[in-house]
Amino acid sequence: MSDVKASDVKEAPKTLDAAGIQAYLDGSPCIAFSGLTVTSVDHDKQELTMRCPMRPEFERRAGTKQWHGGPLAFVIDTVGDFAVGMMVGRGLPTMNFRVDYLRPAIDTDLIVVAKVRRLGKTVGIADVDVFNEAGALLAIGRAAYATQ
């Protein structure tokens, strides 16, 4: 008979599936307003894909259909957060965040793909690529999230 204590047994980390992530998104008034929807979850690849529709409220200038950089950054941070969060079972606070805008996002929904680069005990890091509907890369981001 072994002397294994309950404290010695490590529970498998809880993860979020697409429905769980979508429930978190829909439960936040800010995120729900954005219209973000989960399109793909791959725990093995640690990759999450979401779609965000263009809204007039996201325009840089009224009538231009050009995305303002602020909503783009918000989307990058949110999708990166849930890419790491899907691996630990919850949304996480952002520790650091950066974005590089490569070309304007005009008259398009955003296709956002986040890949977990590091999943540590205290910090998780995600890289995020933002594409237009034609597949052109519009922006890239990287963020660190507190996993503890």
PDB file of C-alpha atoms in Angstrom:
ATOM      1  CA  MET A   1       0.000   0.000   0.000  1.00  0.00           C
ATOM      2  CA  SER A   2       1.361   3.405  -0.941  1.00  0.00           C
ATOM      3  CA  ASP A   3       1.586   6.472   1.284  1.00  0.00           C
ATOM      4  CA  VAL A   4       0.327   8.964  -1.294  1.00  0.00           C
ATOM      5  CA  LYS A   5      -1.248  12.038   0.284  1.00  0.00           C
ATOM      6  CA  ALA A   6      -4.092  13.925  -1.348  1.00  0.00           C
ATOM      7  CA  SER A   7      -1.797  16.970  -1.559  1.00  0.00           C
ATOM      8  CA  ASP A   8       0.651  14.926  -3.661  1.00  0.00           C
ATOM      9  CA  VAL A   9      -1.918  14.225  -6.363  1.00  0.00           C
ATOM     10  CA  LYS A  10      -1.934  16.868  -9.069  1.00  0.00           C
ATOM     11  CA  GLU A  11      -5.255  17.537 -10.746  1.00  0.00           C
ATOM     12  CA  ALA A  12      -5.266  17.799 -14.496  1.00  0.00           C
ATOM     13  CA  PRO A  13      -5.690  21.443 -15.451  1.00  0.00           C
ATOM     14  CA  LYS A  14      -9.205  22.408 -16.411  1.00  0.00           C
ATOM     15  CA  THR A  15      -9.594  23.661 -19.953  1.00  0.00           C
ATOM     16  CA  LEU A  16     -12.240  25.668 -21.770  1.00  0.00           C
ATOM     17  CA  ASP A  17     -13.932  24.387 -24.915  1.00  0.00           C
ATOM     18  CA  ALA A  18     -15.476  26.630 -27.582  1.00  0.00           C
ATOM     19  CA  ALA A  19     -18.810  26.861 -25.742  1.00  0.00           C
ATOM     20  CA  GLY A  20     -17.076  27.733 -22.468  1.00  0.00           C
ATOM     21  CA  ILE A  21     -15.018  30.467 -24.102  1.00  0.00           C
ATOM     22  CA  GLN A  22     -18.075  31.853 -25.888  1.00  0.00           C
ATOM     23  CA  ALA A  23     -19.944  31.941 -22.563  1.00  0.00           C
ATOM     24  CA  TYR A  24     -17.142  34.049 -21.055  1.00  0.00           C
ATOM     25  CA  LEU A  25     -17.218  36.380 -24.077  1.00  0.00           C
ATOM     26  CA  ASP A  26     -20.985  36.761 -23.971  1.00  0.00           C
ATOM     27  CA  GLY A  27     -20.907  37.342 -20.208  1.00  0.00           C
ATOM     28  CA  SER A  28     -18.804  40.495 -20.532  1.00  0.00           C
ATOM     29  CA  PRO A  29     -20.779  43.539 -21.744  1.00  0.00           C
ATOM     30  CA  CYS A  30     -17.680  45.013 -23.419  1.00  0.00           C
ATOM     31  CA  ILE A  31     -16.650  41.822 -25.188  1.00  0.00           C
ATOM     32  CA  ALA A  32     -20.240  40.926 -26.098  1.00  0.00           C
ATOM     33  CA  PHE A  33     -20.606  44.347 -27.753  1.00  0.00           C
ATOM     34  CA  SER A  34     -17.647  43.533 -30.011  1.00  0.00           C
ATOM     35  CA  GLY A  35     -19.437  40.502 -31.456  1.00  0.00           C
ATOM     36  CA  LEU A  36     -16.398  38.218 -31.096  1.00  0.00           C
ATOM     37  CA  THR A  37     -17.234  34.598 -31.863  1.00  0.00           C
ATOM     38  CA  VAL A  38     -15.133  31.481 -31.410  1.00  0.00           C
ATOM     39  CA  THR A  39     -14.552  29.672 -34.707  1.00  0.00           C
ATOM     40  CA  SER A  40     -11.892  27.115 -33.759  1.00  0.00           C
ATOM     41  CA  VAL A  41     -10.289  25.706 -30.605  1.00  0.00           C
ATOM     42  CA  ASP A  42      -7.308  23.342 -30.754  1.00  0.00           C
ATOM     43  CA  HIS A  43      -5.937  22.375 -27.338  1.00  0.00           C
ATOM     44  CA  ASP A  44      -3.242  20.131 -28.854  1.00  0.00           C
ATOM     45  CA  LYS A  45      -1.832  22.996 -30.937  1.00  0.00           C
ATOM     46  CA  GLN A  46      -2.728  25.512 -28.199  1.00  0.00           C
ATOM     47  CA  GLU A  47      -4.403  27.647 -30.849  1.00  0.00           C
ATOM     48  CA  LEU A  48      -7.625  29.656 -30.805  1.00  0.00           C
ATOM     49  CA  THR A  49      -9.368  31.371 -33.727  1.00  0.00           C
ATOM     50  CA  MET A  50     -12.112  33.966 -33.451  1.00  0.00           C
ATOM     51  CA  ARG A  51     -13.985  36.262 -35.810  1.00  0.00           C
ATOM     52  CA  CYS A  52     -14.915  39.867 -35.084  1.00  0.00           C
ATOM     53  CA  PRO A  53     -17.416  41.709 -37.287  1.00  0.00           C
ATOM     54  CA  MET A  54     -16.893  45.298 -38.375  1.00  0.00           C
ATOM     55  CA  ARG A  55     -19.246  47.701 -36.613  1.00  0.00           C
ATOM     56  CA  PRO A  56     -19.708  51.417 -37.313  1.00  0.00           C
ATOM     57  CA  GLU A  57     -18.584  52.085 -33.727  1.00  0.00           C
ATOM     58  CA  PHE A  58     -15.153  50.631 -34.595  1.00  0.00           C
ATOM     59  CA  GLU A  59     -14.508  52.991 -37.529  1.00  0.00           C
ATOM     60  CA  ARG A  60     -11.544  55.332 -37.440  1.00  0.00           C
ATOM     61  CA  ARG A  61     -13.692  58.000 -39.077  1.00  0.00           C
ATOM     62  CA  ALA A  62     -17.407  57.710 -39.720  1.00  0.00           C
ATOM     63  CA  GLY A  63     -18.242  56.223 -43.098  1.00  0.00           C
ATOM     64  CA  THR A  64     -14.697  55.027 -43.932  1.00  0.00           C
ATOM     65  CA  LYS A  65     -15.217  51.374 -42.887  1.00  0.00           C
ATOM     66  CA  GLN A  66     -11.593  51.501 -41.687  1.00  0.00           C
ATOM     67  CA  TRP A  67     -10.937  49.922 -38.305  1.00  0.00           C
ATOM     68  CA  HIS A  68      -9.595  52.188 -35.564  1.00  0.00           C
ATOM     69  CA  GLY A  69      -6.449  50.800 -33.915  1.00  0.00           C
ATOM     70  CA  GLY A  70      -8.024  50.732 -30.449  1.00  0.00           C
ATOM     71  CA  PRO A  71     -10.659  48.092 -31.206  1.00  0.00           C
ATOM     72  CA  LEU A  72      -8.022  46.102 -33.120  1.00  0.00           C
ATOM     73  CA  ALA A  73      -5.797  46.113 -30.020  1.00  0.00           C
ATOM     74  CA  PHE A  74      -8.759  45.149 -27.836  1.00  0.00           C
ATOM     75  CA  VAL A  75      -9.498  42.158 -30.081  1.00  0.00           C
ATOM     76  CA  ILE A  76      -5.845  41.046 -30.074  1.00  0.00           C
ATOM     77  CA  ASP A  77      -5.668  41.235 -26.277  1.00  0.00           C
ATOM     78  CA  THR A  78      -8.962  39.393 -25.807  1.00  0.00           C
ATOM     79  CA  VAL A  79      -8.188  36.535 -28.204  1.00  0.00           C
ATOM     80  CA  GLY A  80      -4.666  36.157 -26.789  1.00  0.00           C
ATOM     81  CA  ASP A  81      -6.119  36.091 -23.282  1.00  0.00           C
ATOM     82  CA  PHE A  82      -8.513  33.271 -24.102  1.00  0.00           C
ATOM     83  CA  ALA A  83      -5.887  31.281 -26.018  1.00  0.00           C
ATOM     84  CA  VAL A  84      -3.894  31.047 -22.798  1.00  0.00           C
ATOM     85  CA  GLY A  85      -7.066  30.958 -20.700  1.00  0.00           C
ATOM     86  CA  MET A  86      -8.522  27.986 -22.583  1.00  0.00           C
ATOM     87  CA  MET A  87      -5.545  25.977 -21.355  1.00  0.00           C
ATOM     88  CA  VAL A  88      -6.110  26.857 -17.680  1.00  0.00           C
ATOM     89  CA  GLY A  89      -9.895  27.097 -17.626  1.00  0.00           C
ATOM     90  CA  ARG A  90     -10.535  30.814 -17.172  1.00  0.00           C
ATOM     91  CA  GLY A  91      -9.926  34.321 -18.420  1.00  0.00           C
ATOM     92  CA  LEU A  92      -6.677  35.879 -17.219  1.00  0.00           C
ATOM     93  CA  PRO A  93      -5.346  39.345 -16.383  1.00  0.00           C
ATOM     94  CA  THR A  94      -3.024  40.924 -18.948  1.00  0.00           C
ATOM     95  CA  MET A  95       0.492  41.706 -17.703  1.00  0.00           C
ATOM     96  CA  ASN A  96       2.020  43.178 -20.842  1.00  0.00           C
ATOM     97  CA  PHE A  97       0.805  43.765 -24.373  1.00  0.00           C
ATOM     98  CA  ARG A  98       2.083  45.058 -27.702  1.00  0.00           C
ATOM     99  CA  VAL A  99       0.786  45.322 -31.252  1.00  0.00           C
ATOM    100  CA  ASP A 100       2.299  46.039 -34.666  1.00  0.00           C
ATOM    101  CA  TYR A 101      -0.129  47.373 -37.272  1.00  0.00           C
ATOM    102  CA  LEU A 102       0.981  46.179 -40.715  1.00  0.00           C
ATOM    103  CA  ARG A 103      -1.776  47.476 -43.013  1.00  0.00           C
ATOM    104  CA  PRO A 104      -5.187  49.092 -42.615  1.00  0.00           C
ATOM    105  CA  ALA A 105      -8.213  46.921 -41.944  1.00  0.00           C
ATOM    106  CA  ILE A 106     -10.870  48.288 -44.296  1.00  0.00           C
ATOM    107  CA  ASP A 107     -14.415  47.006 -44.857  1.00  0.00           C
ATOM    108  CA  THR A 108     -13.694  43.558 -43.427  1.00  0.00           C
ATOM    109  CA  ASP A 109     -14.419  41.330 -40.503  1.00  0.00           C
ATOM    110  CA  LEU A 110     -11.307  40.284 -38.597  1.00  0.00           C
ATOM    111  CA  ILE A 111     -10.085  36.701 -38.445  1.00  0.00           C
ATOM    112  CA  VAL A 112      -7.909  36.448 -35.342  1.00  0.00           C
ATOM    113  CA  VAL A 113      -5.598  33.505 -34.627  1.00  0.00           C
ATOM    114  CA  ALA A 114      -3.821  33.228 -31.274  1.00  0.00           C
ATOM    115  CA  LYS A 115      -1.093  30.705 -30.519  1.00  0.00           C
ATOM    116  CA  VAL A 116       0.166  29.993 -27.008  1.00  0.00           C
ATOM    117  CA  ARG A 117       3.964  30.313 -26.983  1.00  0.00           C
ATOM    118  CA  ARG A 118       4.528  29.692 -23.287  1.00  0.00           C
ATOM    119  CA  LEU A 119       2.278  28.234 -20.638  1.00  0.00           C
ATOM    120  CA  GLY A 120       4.046  28.511 -17.302  1.00  0.00           C
ATOM    121  CA  LYS A 121       2.960  28.346 -13.675  1.00  0.00           C
ATOM    122  CA  THR A 122       2.792  32.133 -13.367  1.00  0.00           C
ATOM    123  CA  VAL A 123       2.956  33.543 -16.908  1.00  0.00           C
ATOM    124  CA  GLY A 124       1.473  32.570 -20.253  1.00  0.00           C
ATOM    125  CA  ILE A 125       2.445  34.204 -23.549  1.00  0.00           C
ATOM    126  CA  ALA A 126       0.401  34.295 -26.754  1.00  0.00           C
ATOM    127  CA  ASP A 127       1.190  35.532 -30.248  1.00  0.00           C
ATOM    128  CA  VAL A 128      -1.812  36.819 -32.181  1.00  0.00           C
ATOM    129  CA  ASP A 129      -2.208  37.314 -35.941  1.00  0.00           C
ATOM    130  CA  VAL A 130      -5.059  39.381 -37.376  1.00  0.00           C
ATOM    131  CA  PHE A 131      -6.201  38.753 -40.946  1.00  0.00           C
ATOM    132  CA  ASN A 132      -8.818  40.300 -43.200  1.00  0.00           C
ATOM    133  CA  GLU A 133     -11.402  38.081 -44.876  1.00  0.00           C
ATOM    134  CA  ALA A 134      -9.133  37.742 -47.924  1.00  0.00           C
ATOM    135  CA  GLY A 135      -6.346  36.301 -45.748  1.00  0.00           C
ATOM    136  CA  ALA A 136      -4.017  39.330 -45.709  1.00  0.00           C
ATOM    137  CA  LEU A 137      -2.097  39.804 -42.453  1.00  0.00           C
ATOM    138  CA  LEU A 138      -3.162  43.136 -40.909  1.00  0.00           C
ATOM    139  CA  ALA A 139      -1.584  43.182 -37.460  1.00  0.00           C
ATOM    140  CA  ILE A 140       0.406  41.059 -35.053  1.00  0.00           C
ATOM    141  CA  GLY A 141       0.397  41.160 -31.297  1.00  0.00           C
ATOM    142  CA  ARG A 142       2.044  39.521 -28.331  1.00  0.00           C
ATOM    143  CA  ALA A 143       0.864  39.524 -24.761  1.00  0.00           C
ATOM    144  CA  ALA A 144       1.749  38.068 -21.390  1.00  0.00           C
ATOM    145  CA  TYR A 145      -0.986  36.918 -19.011  1.00  0.00           C
ATOM    146  CA  ALA A 146      -0.875  35.998 -15.320  1.00  0.00           C
ATOM    147  CA  THR A 147      -1.730  32.300 -15.063  1.00  0.00           C
ATOM    148  CA  GLN A 148      -1.585  32.034 -11.279  1.00  0.00           C
TER     149      GLN A 148
END
